[in-house]
């Protein structure tokens, strides 16, 4: 029992940032990250300076277990946390996964609302109380750092929930996390609830909040909880998470930093210059685009359209900017490399951008760079970063690989795609017609891979501005079995980017099938709430 207790680690004026991008965030529909991708995100979270990384739900699947174990084995800095239901086998598995980390936490939870107890758990309140005590006790056999959550706290009977929370503290929980699981709370009500819990539940614990965004109030509720004394906030990059998502970390952190008058003396240890990059990495690897007008990290968050605004900002930035774009890592994109740049310059540029890739990932990123540089005169740092992130897990053997694509057609002739890909190592060439070139090339991918299902979302953006910008395609595909995955592809050509994105999505389905997991199974522990 070498871990510090929470009260040693925190002080009254420090807000602990507990990131759950890799656990609650990964529960968003269509997101399915492999171990390499989760490690890449965890490394960035460590650079960002989060206090806790909730790395996953180890009992949920072998893949979840391996990812949490890999993160616990290699990420330095943040405490690594695993989620667990109250069953002892869940807690034992959770500990096994996080054990290699220097600092580790077990987060155990059980629902306390009447509707969850009756319809989901089919347990009486007395059973729920007993489960909570037993789970915290079991977790404390492994570590001093135990967090307990009464799921669906916003719809729980206050007195009963406080009995459970008191029992959890008495059994050794050092953090009480109060989740608004269904995003039902409003800010005033939430701050009153947090304040009332602090008054009612005695002992040495940190109070935490975990808010969902169903009414668009997750950040407001989290900040209201902080005002009422919460000193840990659970949040995700870009606010991803179940349904409408969780509280967005970048918004919470920047609200605390920008308005010390409203949150006097409160500190967060986040390197805010890493926020925009964290957002881009998470967006690219999850396939979830960031809305242009997203606060803090959206590409328009510091763009000024009206002439009067532009004029004001040119004279004095603070006329229309309450934050410095550089402080959140939203600087201007710079042109960095061209087609004559060599491997060393390429690697050096990536390192300067904070992407230390090597081995197979570096080789494939460099090959892609050369292909793109041949078509585009110069690549900017934003292009390079997008490329590096796309090659995360470059050493992973994928079921399907893009080789080449030729498309022809126009208003008078039928769009046709000639596609060559590698399917399980063998080269396959197919020709398909379609309603348009994107349709023809995606049909060709379907034909070459035998994929069955339908595209449920398709979105094209550009990495930077200008007609020569890299096209960035994000799509969602649902297989016939109902497995939903996202894919993302980059190219100077939008048709090729679409084919690459589709192949990326199909690789995820192949990986899920190979692991034997059924991500849609109703009894899969990953399905919370
Ligand atoms: O939303 C929720 O209740 C959760 C818990 C596991 C904290 O994610
Ligand atoms: Zn949640």
Coordinates of C-alpha atoms and ligand atoms in Angstrom, one line a residue:
X1 CA 0.0 0.0 0.0
X2 CA 2.5 2.6 -1.2
X3 CA 0.0 4.9 -2.9
X4 CA -0.6 8.4 -1.5
X5 CA -4.1 9.2 -0.3
X6 CA -6.0 11.7 -2.2
X7 CA -6.0 14.2 0.6
X8 CA -2.1 14.1 0.5
X9 CA -2.2 14.7 -3.2
X10 CA -4.7 17.5 -3.4
X11 CA -5.3 20.7 -1.7
X12 CA -8.4 22.8 -1.3
X13 CA -7.5 25.1 -4.2
X14 CA -6.5 22.5 -6.7
X15 CA -9.0 21.0 -9.2
X16 CA -8.0 17.5 -10.2
X17 CA -8.5 16.8 -13.9
X18 CA -9.7 13.2 -14.4
X19 CA -9.7 12.4 -18.0
X20 CA -12.1 9.7 -19.2
X21 CA -11.6 10.0 -23.0
X22 CA -10.4 6.5 -23.2
X23 CA -13.2 5.0 -21.1
X24 CA -16.5 7.0 -21.3
X25 CA -15.3 8.8 -24.5
X26 CA -14.6 5.5 -26.1
X27 CA -18.2 4.4 -25.4
X28 CA -19.4 6.8 -28.1
X29 CA -21.1 5.0 -30.9
X30 CA -18.7 4.0 -33.7
X31 CA -15.5 4.7 -31.8
X32 CA -13.3 1.6 -31.6
X33 CA -9.7 2.4 -30.8
X34 CA -7.0 -0.3 -31.0
X35 CA -4.2 -0.5 -28.4
X36 CA -1.8 1.6 -30.4
X37 CA -4.3 4.4 -30.9
X38 CA -5.2 4.3 -27.2
X39 CA -1.5 4.6 -26.3
X40 CA -1.1 7.5 -28.6
X41 CA -4.0 9.3 -26.9
X42 CA -2.7 8.4 -23.4
X43 CA 0.8 9.8 -24.3
X44 CA -0.8 13.1 -25.4
X45 CA -2.9 13.2 -22.2
X46 CA 0.3 12.8 -20.2
X47 CA 1.9 15.7 -22.2
X48 CA -1.2 17.7 -21.5
X49 CA -0.7 17.1 -17.8
X50 CA -3.9 15.5 -16.7
X51 CA -3.9 14.1 -13.2
X52 CA -5.8 10.9 -13.9
X53 CA -6.3 8.8 -17.1
X54 CA -9.3 6.5 -16.8
X55 CA -7.8 4.1 -19.3
X56 CA -10.7 1.7 -19.8
X57 CA -13.0 -0.9 -18.3
X58 CA -10.7 -4.0 -18.0
X59 CA -13.5 -6.6 -17.4
X60 CA -15.4 -5.4 -20.5
X61 CA -13.3 -7.4 -23.0
X62 CA -9.8 -8.8 -23.6
X63 CA -9.1 -5.7 -25.8
X64 CA -10.0 -3.3 -23.1
X65 CA -7.9 -5.2 -20.6
X66 CA -4.9 -5.2 -22.9
X67 CA -5.2 -1.5 -23.6
X68 CA -5.4 -0.6 -19.9
X69 CA -2.5 -2.8 -19.2
X70 CA -0.4 -1.3 -22.0
X71 CA -1.1 2.2 -20.8
X72 CA -0.3 1.3 -17.2
X73 CA 2.9 -0.3 -18.3
X74 CA 4.2 2.7 -20.3
X75 CA 2.6 6.0 -19.5
X76 CA 4.6 8.2 -17.0
X77 CA 3.0 11.0 -15.0
X78 CA -0.7 10.7 -14.6
X79 CA -2.3 8.1 -12.2
X80 CA -3.8 5.3 -14.2
X81 CA -7.4 4.4 -13.3
X82 CA -9.5 1.4 -14.3
X83 CA -13.3 1.2 -14.1
X84 CA -15.0 -1.7 -12.4
X85 CA -18.5 -2.7 -11.4
X86 CA -18.9 -4.0 -7.8
X87 CA -18.3 -7.7 -8.4
X88 CA -15.0 -8.9 -7.0
X89 CA -14.0 -10.5 -10.2
X90 CA -14.4 -7.1 -11.9
X91 CA -12.2 -5.4 -9.3
X92 CA -9.6 -8.2 -9.4
X93 CA -9.4 -7.9 -13.2
X94 CA -9.2 -4.1 -13.0
X95 CA -6.3 -4.3 -10.6
X96 CA -4.5 -6.8 -12.8
X97 CA -4.7 -4.3 -15.7
X98 CA -3.5 -1.2 -13.8
X99 CA -1.0 -2.9 -11.5
X100 CA 2.1 -2.0 -13.7
X101 CA 1.5 1.7 -13.3
X102 CA 3.4 3.8 -10.8
X103 CA 0.2 5.3 -9.4
X104 CA -3.1 3.6 -9.8
X105 CA -6.7 4.0 -8.9
X106 CA -9.7 1.6 -8.9
X107 CA -13.0 3.3 -9.7
X108 CA -16.0 1.2 -8.8
X109 CA -19.6 2.1 -9.3
X110 CA -23.1 1.0 -8.8
X111 CA -26.4 2.7 -9.6
X112 CA -28.5 4.2 -6.8
X113 CA -31.5 5.5 -8.6
X114 CA -34.9 3.7 -8.2
X115 CA -35.2 3.2 -12.0
X116 CA -31.7 1.7 -12.4
X117 CA -32.0 -0.5 -9.2
X118 CA -35.3 -1.9 -10.3
X119 CA -35.0 -2.2 -14.1
X120 CA -31.3 -2.7 -14.6
X121 CA -29.7 -4.2 -11.5
X122 CA -32.8 -5.9 -10.2
X123 CA -31.5 -5.3 -6.7
X124 CA -33.1 -3.8 -3.6
X125 CA -31.5 -0.7 -2.0
X126 CA -30.1 -2.8 0.8
X127 CA -28.4 -5.1 -1.7
X128 CA -26.9 -2.0 -3.5
X129 CA -25.6 -0.7 -0.2
X130 CA -24.0 -4.0 0.6
X131 CA -22.5 -4.2 -2.9
X132 CA -20.9 -0.7 -2.6
X133 CA -19.3 -1.6 0.8
X134 CA -18.0 -4.9 -0.4
X135 CA -16.6 -3.4 -3.6
X136 CA -14.8 -0.5 -1.9
X137 CA -13.4 -3.0 0.7
X138 CA -12.1 -5.3 -2.0
X139 CA -10.5 -2.4 -4.0
X140 CA -8.8 -1.2 -0.8
X141 CA -7.1 -4.5 -0.5
X142 CA -5.2 -3.5 -3.6
X143 CA -4.8 0.3 -3.3
X144 CA -5.4 3.3 -1.1
X145 CA -6.7 5.2 -4.1
X146 CA -10.3 4.1 -4.5
X147 CA -13.1 6.1 -6.2
X148 CA -16.7 5.3 -5.8
X149 CA -19.6 6.5 -8.0
X150 CA -23.4 6.2 -7.3
X151 CA -24.5 5.9 -10.9
X152 CA -27.5 8.0 -11.9
X153 CA -26.9 10.2 -8.9
X154 CA -29.1 13.1 -10.3
X155 CA -32.1 10.8 -10.2
X156 CA -31.3 9.0 -6.9
X157 CA -33.1 9.5 -3.7
X158 CA -30.9 12.0 -1.8
X159 CA -31.0 10.3 1.6
X160 CA -30.4 6.8 0.2
X161 CA -27.6 8.0 -2.0
X162 CA -25.9 9.7 1.0
X163 CA -26.2 6.5 3.0
X164 CA -24.4 4.7 0.2
X165 CA -21.8 7.4 -0.1
X166 CA -21.2 7.5 3.7
X167 CA -20.8 3.7 3.6
X168 CA -18.3 4.0 0.7
X169 CA -16.2 6.5 2.6
X170 CA -16.3 4.4 5.8
X171 CA -15.1 1.4 3.7
X172 CA -12.2 3.5 2.5
X173 CA -13.2 5.4 -0.7
X174 CA -11.0 8.6 -1.0
X175 CA -13.0 10.1 -3.9
X176 CA -16.7 10.3 -4.2
X177 CA -17.7 10.9 -7.8
X178 CA -21.2 12.2 -8.3
X179 CA -22.3 11.4 -11.9
X180 CA -25.1 13.0 -13.7
X181 CA -25.3 9.9 -15.8
X182 CA -28.2 10.9 -18.0
X183 CA -27.4 14.6 -18.3
X184 CA -30.6 15.5 -16.4
X185 CA -29.3 18.1 -13.9
X186 CA -29.3 21.8 -14.1
X187 CA -26.5 24.0 -12.8
X188 CA -28.2 25.4 -9.7
X189 CA -29.7 22.1 -8.7
X190 CA -26.3 20.4 -9.2
X191 CA -24.3 22.8 -7.1
X192 CA -26.9 22.5 -4.3
X193 CA -26.7 18.7 -4.5
X194 CA -22.9 18.7 -4.3
X195 CA -23.0 21.2 -1.4
X196 CA -25.6 19.1 0.4
X197 CA -23.6 15.9 0.0
X198 CA -20.5 17.6 1.4
X199 CA -22.5 18.7 4.4
X200 CA -24.1 15.3 4.9
X201 CA -21.3 12.8 4.3
X202 CA -18.5 13.0 6.8
X203 CA -14.9 11.9 6.4
X204 CA -11.7 12.5 4.4
X205 CA -12.7 12.5 0.8
X206 CA -12.4 14.5 -2.4
X207 CA -15.7 15.2 -4.1
X208 CA -15.8 14.8 -7.9
X209 CA -18.3 15.4 -10.6
X210 CA -19.0 13.5 -13.9
X211 CA -21.6 15.3 -16.1
X212 CA -23.2 14.1 -19.3
X213 CA -24.3 16.6 -21.9
X214 CA -27.8 15.5 -22.9
X215 CA -29.2 19.0 -22.3
X216 CA -25.9 20.7 -23.3
X217 CA -25.2 21.5 -19.6
X218 CA -22.3 19.2 -18.9
X219 CA -19.7 22.0 -18.6
X220 CA -22.0 24.4 -16.8
X221 CA -22.9 21.6 -14.3
X222 CA -19.3 20.7 -13.8
X223 CA -18.3 24.3 -13.1
X224 CA -21.3 24.7 -10.7
X225 CA -20.1 21.6 -8.9
X226 CA -16.6 23.2 -8.6
X227 CA -18.2 26.3 -7.1
X228 CA -19.9 24.1 -4.6
X229 CA -16.6 22.4 -3.5
X230 CA -16.0 19.6 -6.0
X231 CA -12.2 19.3 -6.5
X232 CA -12.1 16.7 -9.2
X233 CA -13.8 17.1 -12.6
X234 CA -14.3 14.1 -14.9
X235 CA -14.2 15.1 -18.5
X236 CA -13.1 14.2 -22.0
X237 CA -11.2 15.8 -24.8
X238 CA -13.7 17.3 -27.3
X239 CA -16.5 16.3 -24.9
X240 CA -16.9 12.8 -26.5
X241 CA -18.8 10.2 -24.6
X242 CA -22.0 8.2 -24.3
X243 CA -24.9 9.8 -26.3
X244 CA -24.4 13.6 -26.3
X245 CA -21.0 13.1 -24.5
X246 CA -19.3 14.3 -21.4
X247 CA -18.1 17.6 -20.1
X248 CA -15.4 19.0 -22.5
X249 CA -12.0 19.3 -20.7
X250 CA -10.8 22.1 -22.8
X251 CA -13.8 24.2 -21.9
X252 CA -13.6 23.5 -18.2
X253 CA -9.9 24.2 -18.0
X254 CA -10.1 27.4 -20.0
X255 CA -13.1 28.6 -17.9
X256 CA -11.1 28.1 -14.7
X257 CA -8.0 29.8 -16.2
X258 CA -9.8 32.7 -17.9
X259 CA -12.1 33.6 -15.1
X260 CA -10.1 33.5 -11.8
X261 CA -12.5 36.2 -10.6
X262 CA -15.3 33.6 -10.7
X263 CA -13.2 30.7 -9.5
X264 CA -10.8 32.5 -7.1
X265 CA -7.6 30.7 -6.2
X266 CA -8.5 27.5 -8.1
X267 CA -5.7 25.9 -10.1
X268 CA -5.4 23.2 -12.7
X269 CA -2.1 21.7 -13.7
X270 CA -2.9 21.6 -17.4
X271 CA -0.4 22.7 -20.1
X272 CA -3.1 24.5 -22.1
X273 CA -0.8 24.9 -25.2
X274 CA -1.4 21.2 -25.7
X275 CA -5.2 21.5 -25.8
X276 CA -5.7 22.0 -29.6
X277 CA -3.3 19.2 -30.5
X278 CA -5.0 16.9 -28.0
X279 CA -8.3 17.7 -29.7
X280 CA -6.9 17.0 -33.2
X281 CA -5.4 13.7 -32.1
X282 CA -8.6 12.5 -30.5
X283 CA -10.7 13.7 -33.4
X284 CA -8.5 12.0 -36.0
X285 CA -8.2 8.7 -34.1
X286 CA -11.8 8.4 -33.1
X287 CA -13.1 9.6 -36.5
X288 CA -15.3 12.2 -34.7
X289 CA -14.9 15.6 -36.3
X290 CA -14.8 18.7 -34.2
X291 CA -17.5 21.2 -35.0
X292 CA -16.0 24.4 -36.5
X293 CA -17.4 26.6 -33.8
X294 CA -16.5 24.4 -30.9
X295 CA -15.3 26.5 -28.0
X296 CA -11.5 26.7 -27.5
X297 CA -10.5 24.0 -30.0
X298 CA -12.8 24.5 -33.0
X299 CA -11.1 25.9 -36.1
X300 CA -13.2 29.0 -35.9
X301 CA -12.8 29.6 -32.2
X302 CA -10.4 32.4 -33.0
X303 CA -11.6 33.4 -36.5
X304 CA -13.1 36.8 -37.0
X305 CA -15.5 37.2 -39.8
X306 CA -17.1 40.6 -39.5
X307 CA -14.9 43.5 -40.8
X308 CA -15.5 45.4 -37.6
X309 CA -14.2 42.5 -35.6
X310 CA -11.2 42.0 -37.8
X311 CA -10.3 45.6 -37.5
X312 CA -10.7 45.6 -33.8
X313 CA -8.5 42.5 -33.4
X314 CA -5.8 43.9 -35.7
X315 CA -5.6 47.0 -33.5
X316 CA -5.8 45.2 -30.2
X317 CA -6.3 41.4 -29.9
X318 CA -8.4 41.6 -26.7
X319 CA -11.1 43.6 -28.3
X320 CA -12.8 40.4 -29.5
X321 CA -10.6 37.6 -28.0
X322 CA -10.9 36.6 -24.3
X323 CA -8.2 34.0 -24.7
X324 CA -4.9 34.1 -26.5
X325 CA -5.0 31.4 -29.3
X326 CA -1.4 30.6 -28.6
X327 CA -2.3 29.7 -25.0
X328 CA -4.5 26.8 -26.3
X329 CA -2.2 25.8 -29.1
X330 CA -4.2 27.4 -31.9
X331 CA -1.3 29.1 -33.7
X332 CA -1.1 29.7 -37.4
X333 CA -0.2 26.6 -39.5
X334 CA 3.3 26.9 -41.0
X335 CA 4.6 25.6 -44.3
X336 CA 7.3 23.2 -43.3
X337 CA 8.3 20.6 -45.9
X338 CA 8.2 20.0 -49.7
X339 CA 8.9 17.1 -52.0
X340 CA 12.7 17.5 -51.8
X341 CA 12.7 17.1 -48.1
X342 CA 14.4 13.9 -46.9
X343 CA 13.6 11.4 -44.2
X344 CA 15.7 13.1 -41.5
X345 CA 14.0 16.5 -42.1
X346 CA 10.6 14.7 -42.1
X347 CA 11.3 13.0 -38.8
X348 CA 12.8 16.2 -37.3
X349 CA 9.7 18.2 -38.3
X350 CA 7.4 15.6 -36.7
X351 CA 9.5 15.6 -33.5
X352 CA 9.2 19.4 -33.3
X353 CA 5.4 18.9 -33.5
X354 CA 5.6 16.4 -30.7
X355 CA 5.2 13.2 -32.7
X356 CA 8.1 10.9 -32.0
X357 CA 7.3 8.1 -34.4
X358 CA 9.8 5.5 -35.5
X359 CA 10.1 2.0 -37.0
X360 CA 7.3 0.8 -39.3
X361 CA 5.1 3.8 -38.5
X362 CA 7.8 6.2 -39.5
X363 CA 8.5 4.2 -42.7
X364 CA 4.8 4.2 -43.7
X365 CA 4.3 7.9 -42.7
X366 CA 7.4 8.8 -44.8
X367 CA 6.1 6.9 -47.8
X368 CA 2.7 8.6 -47.5
X369 CA 4.5 12.0 -47.1
X370 CA 6.5 11.4 -50.4
X371 CA 3.3 10.5 -52.2
X372 CA 1.5 13.6 -51.0
X373 CA 4.5 15.9 -51.4
X374 CA 4.7 14.8 -55.1
X375 CA 1.2 16.0 -55.6
X376 CA 1.2 19.1 -53.3
X377 CA 4.0 21.5 -53.5
X378 CA 4.4 22.1 -49.7
X379 CA 3.0 20.5 -46.6
X380 CA 2.1 22.5 -43.6
X381 CA 2.6 21.4 -40.0
X382 CA -1.1 20.7 -39.8
X383 CA -0.8 18.3 -42.8
X384 CA 2.2 16.6 -41.3
X385 CA 0.5 16.2 -38.0
X386 CA -2.6 14.7 -39.7
X387 CA -0.3 12.3 -41.6
X388 CA 1.6 11.2 -38.4
X389 CA -1.6 10.5 -36.5
X390 CA -3.0 8.5 -39.4
X391 CA 0.0 6.3 -39.3
X392 CA -0.3 5.6 -35.5
X393 CA -0.2 1.8 -35.2
X394 CA 1.7 1.6 -38.6
X395 CA 3.3 -1.6 -37.3
X396 CA -0.1 -3.2 -36.8
X397 CA -1.0 -5.8 -39.5
X398 CA -4.2 -4.6 -41.1
X399 CA -6.6 -6.9 -42.9
X400 CA -7.0 -4.5 -45.8
X401 CA -4.6 -2.1 -47.4
X402 CA -5.0 0.5 -50.0
X403 CA -2.7 0.2 -53.0
X404 CA -4.0 2.4 -55.8
X405 CA -7.1 4.0 -57.3
X406 CA -8.0 5.3 -60.8
X407 CA -11.3 7.0 -61.3
X408 CA -12.9 8.2 -64.5
X409 CA -16.2 9.7 -65.5
X410 CA -18.0 13.0 -65.7
X411 CA -21.4 14.5 -66.4
X412 CA -21.7 12.5 -69.6
X413 CA -20.0 9.2 -68.7
X414 CA -20.6 6.8 -65.9
X415 CA -18.2 7.3 -63.0
X416 CA -16.0 4.2 -62.7
X417 CA -13.3 3.2 -60.2
X418 CA -10.4 0.8 -60.7
X419 CA -9.2 -0.1 -57.3
X420 CA -6.2 -2.2 -56.2
X421 CA -6.0 -3.3 -52.6
X422 CA -4.4 -5.9 -50.5
X423 CA -6.8 -8.2 -48.8
X424 CA -5.1 -10.4 -46.1
X425 CA -1.8 -9.9 -47.9
X426 CA -3.1 -10.7 -51.5
X427 CA -3.4 -8.1 -54.2
X428 CA -7.0 -7.8 -55.4
X429 CA -8.1 -5.6 -58.4
X430 CA -11.7 -4.6 -59.0
X431 CA -13.7 -2.2 -61.2
X432 CA -17.0 -0.7 -60.1
X433 CA -19.4 1.9 -61.4
X434 CA -21.3 4.3 -59.2
X435 CA -23.6 7.3 -59.0
X436 CA -20.5 9.4 -58.5
X437 CA -16.8 8.8 -58.1
X438 CA -16.9 8.5 -54.3
X439 CA -19.8 6.0 -54.7
X440 CA -17.9 4.0 -57.4
X441 CA -14.7 3.8 -55.3
X442 CA -16.6 2.9 -52.1
X443 CA -18.5 0.2 -54.0
X444 CA -15.1 -1.1 -55.3
X445 CA -13.9 -1.3 -51.7
X446 CA -17.0 -3.2 -50.8
X447 CA -16.5 -5.6 -53.7
X448 CA -12.8 -6.2 -52.9
X449 CA -13.4 -6.9 -49.2
X450 CA -16.8 -8.5 -49.4
X451 CA -18.0 -6.0 -46.8
X452 CA -21.8 -5.9 -46.2
X453 CA -23.6 -3.1 -44.5
X454 CA -24.3 0.6 -45.1
X455 CA -22.5 3.9 -44.8
X456 CA -24.4 5.9 -42.1
X457 CA -22.4 9.1 -42.2
X458 CA -20.0 10.7 -44.6
X459 CA -18.2 14.0 -44.0
X460 CA -15.4 15.9 -45.9
X461 CA -13.4 18.7 -44.5
X462 CA -9.9 20.0 -45.4
X463 CA -6.9 20.0 -43.1
X464 CA -5.9 23.5 -44.0
X465 CA -7.4 26.2 -46.3
X466 CA -7.1 26.4 -50.1
X467 CA -8.0 24.2 -53.0
X468 CA -4.7 22.3 -52.7
X469 CA -5.5 21.4 -49.0
X470 CA -5.5 17.7 -47.9
X471 CA -9.1 16.3 -48.0
X472 CA -10.0 14.7 -44.7
X473 CA -12.9 12.2 -44.9
X474 CA -14.7 11.0 -41.8
X475 CA -17.3 8.3 -42.3
X476 CA -19.3 5.8 -40.2
X477 CA -20.2 2.3 -41.5
X478 CA -22.6 -0.1 -40.0
X479 CA -22.0 -3.8 -40.8
X480 CA -24.9 -6.2 -41.3
X481 CA -24.4 -7.5 -37.8
X482 CA -25.0 -4.0 -36.6
X483 CA -21.4 -3.1 -35.6
X484 CA -20.9 0.6 -36.1
X485 CA -17.4 1.9 -36.7
X486 CA -15.8 5.1 -37.9
X487 CA -13.0 5.6 -40.4
X488 CA -10.9 8.6 -41.4
X489 CA -8.8 9.1 -44.6
X490 CA -6.5 11.7 -45.9
X491 CA -5.4 12.6 -49.4
X492 CA -5.0 15.5 -51.8
X493 CA -7.8 13.8 -53.6
X494 CA -11.3 13.5 -52.0
X495 CA -12.1 10.2 -53.8
X496 CA -8.9 8.5 -52.6
X497 CA -9.5 10.0 -49.1
X498 CA -13.0 8.4 -49.1
X499 CA -11.6 5.0 -50.1
X500 CA -8.9 5.2 -47.4
X501 CA -11.5 6.2 -44.8
X502 CA -13.7 3.3 -45.8
X503 CA -10.8 0.8 -45.7
X504 CA -9.9 2.2 -42.2
X505 CA -13.4 1.5 -41.0
X506 CA -13.4 -2.0 -42.4
X507 CA -10.1 -2.7 -40.7
X508 CA -11.8 -1.9 -37.4
X509 CA -14.6 -4.3 -38.1
X510 CA -12.1 -7.0 -39.0
X511 CA -10.2 -6.4 -35.7
X512 CA -13.5 -6.5 -33.7
X513 CA -14.4 -9.8 -35.5
X514 CA -11.0 -11.3 -34.9
X515 CA -11.1 -10.4 -31.2
X516 CA -14.4 -12.3 -30.9
X517 CA -16.0 -9.4 -29.1
X518 CA -19.6 -8.4 -29.6
X519 CA -19.5 -4.7 -29.0
X520 CA -23.3 -4.5 -29.2
X521 CA -24.1 -7.3 -26.7
X522 CA -26.5 -5.9 -24.1
X523 CA -24.8 -7.7 -21.3
X524 CA -21.4 -6.4 -22.3
X525 CA -20.2 -4.6 -19.2
X526 CA -19.1 -1.7 -21.4
X527 CA -22.8 -0.7 -21.6
X528 CA -23.3 1.5 -18.7
X529 CA -26.4 3.4 -17.7
Ligands
LIG1 O1 -22.0 8.3 -16.4 C1 -21.8 7.5 -15.5 O2 -22.5 7.3 -14.5 C2 -20.5 6.8 -15.5 C3 -20.0 6.2 -14.3 C4 -19.3 4.9 -14.5 C5 -19.2 7.2 -13.4 O3 -19.8 6.9 -16.5
LIG2 ZN1 -20.5 8.6 -17.8

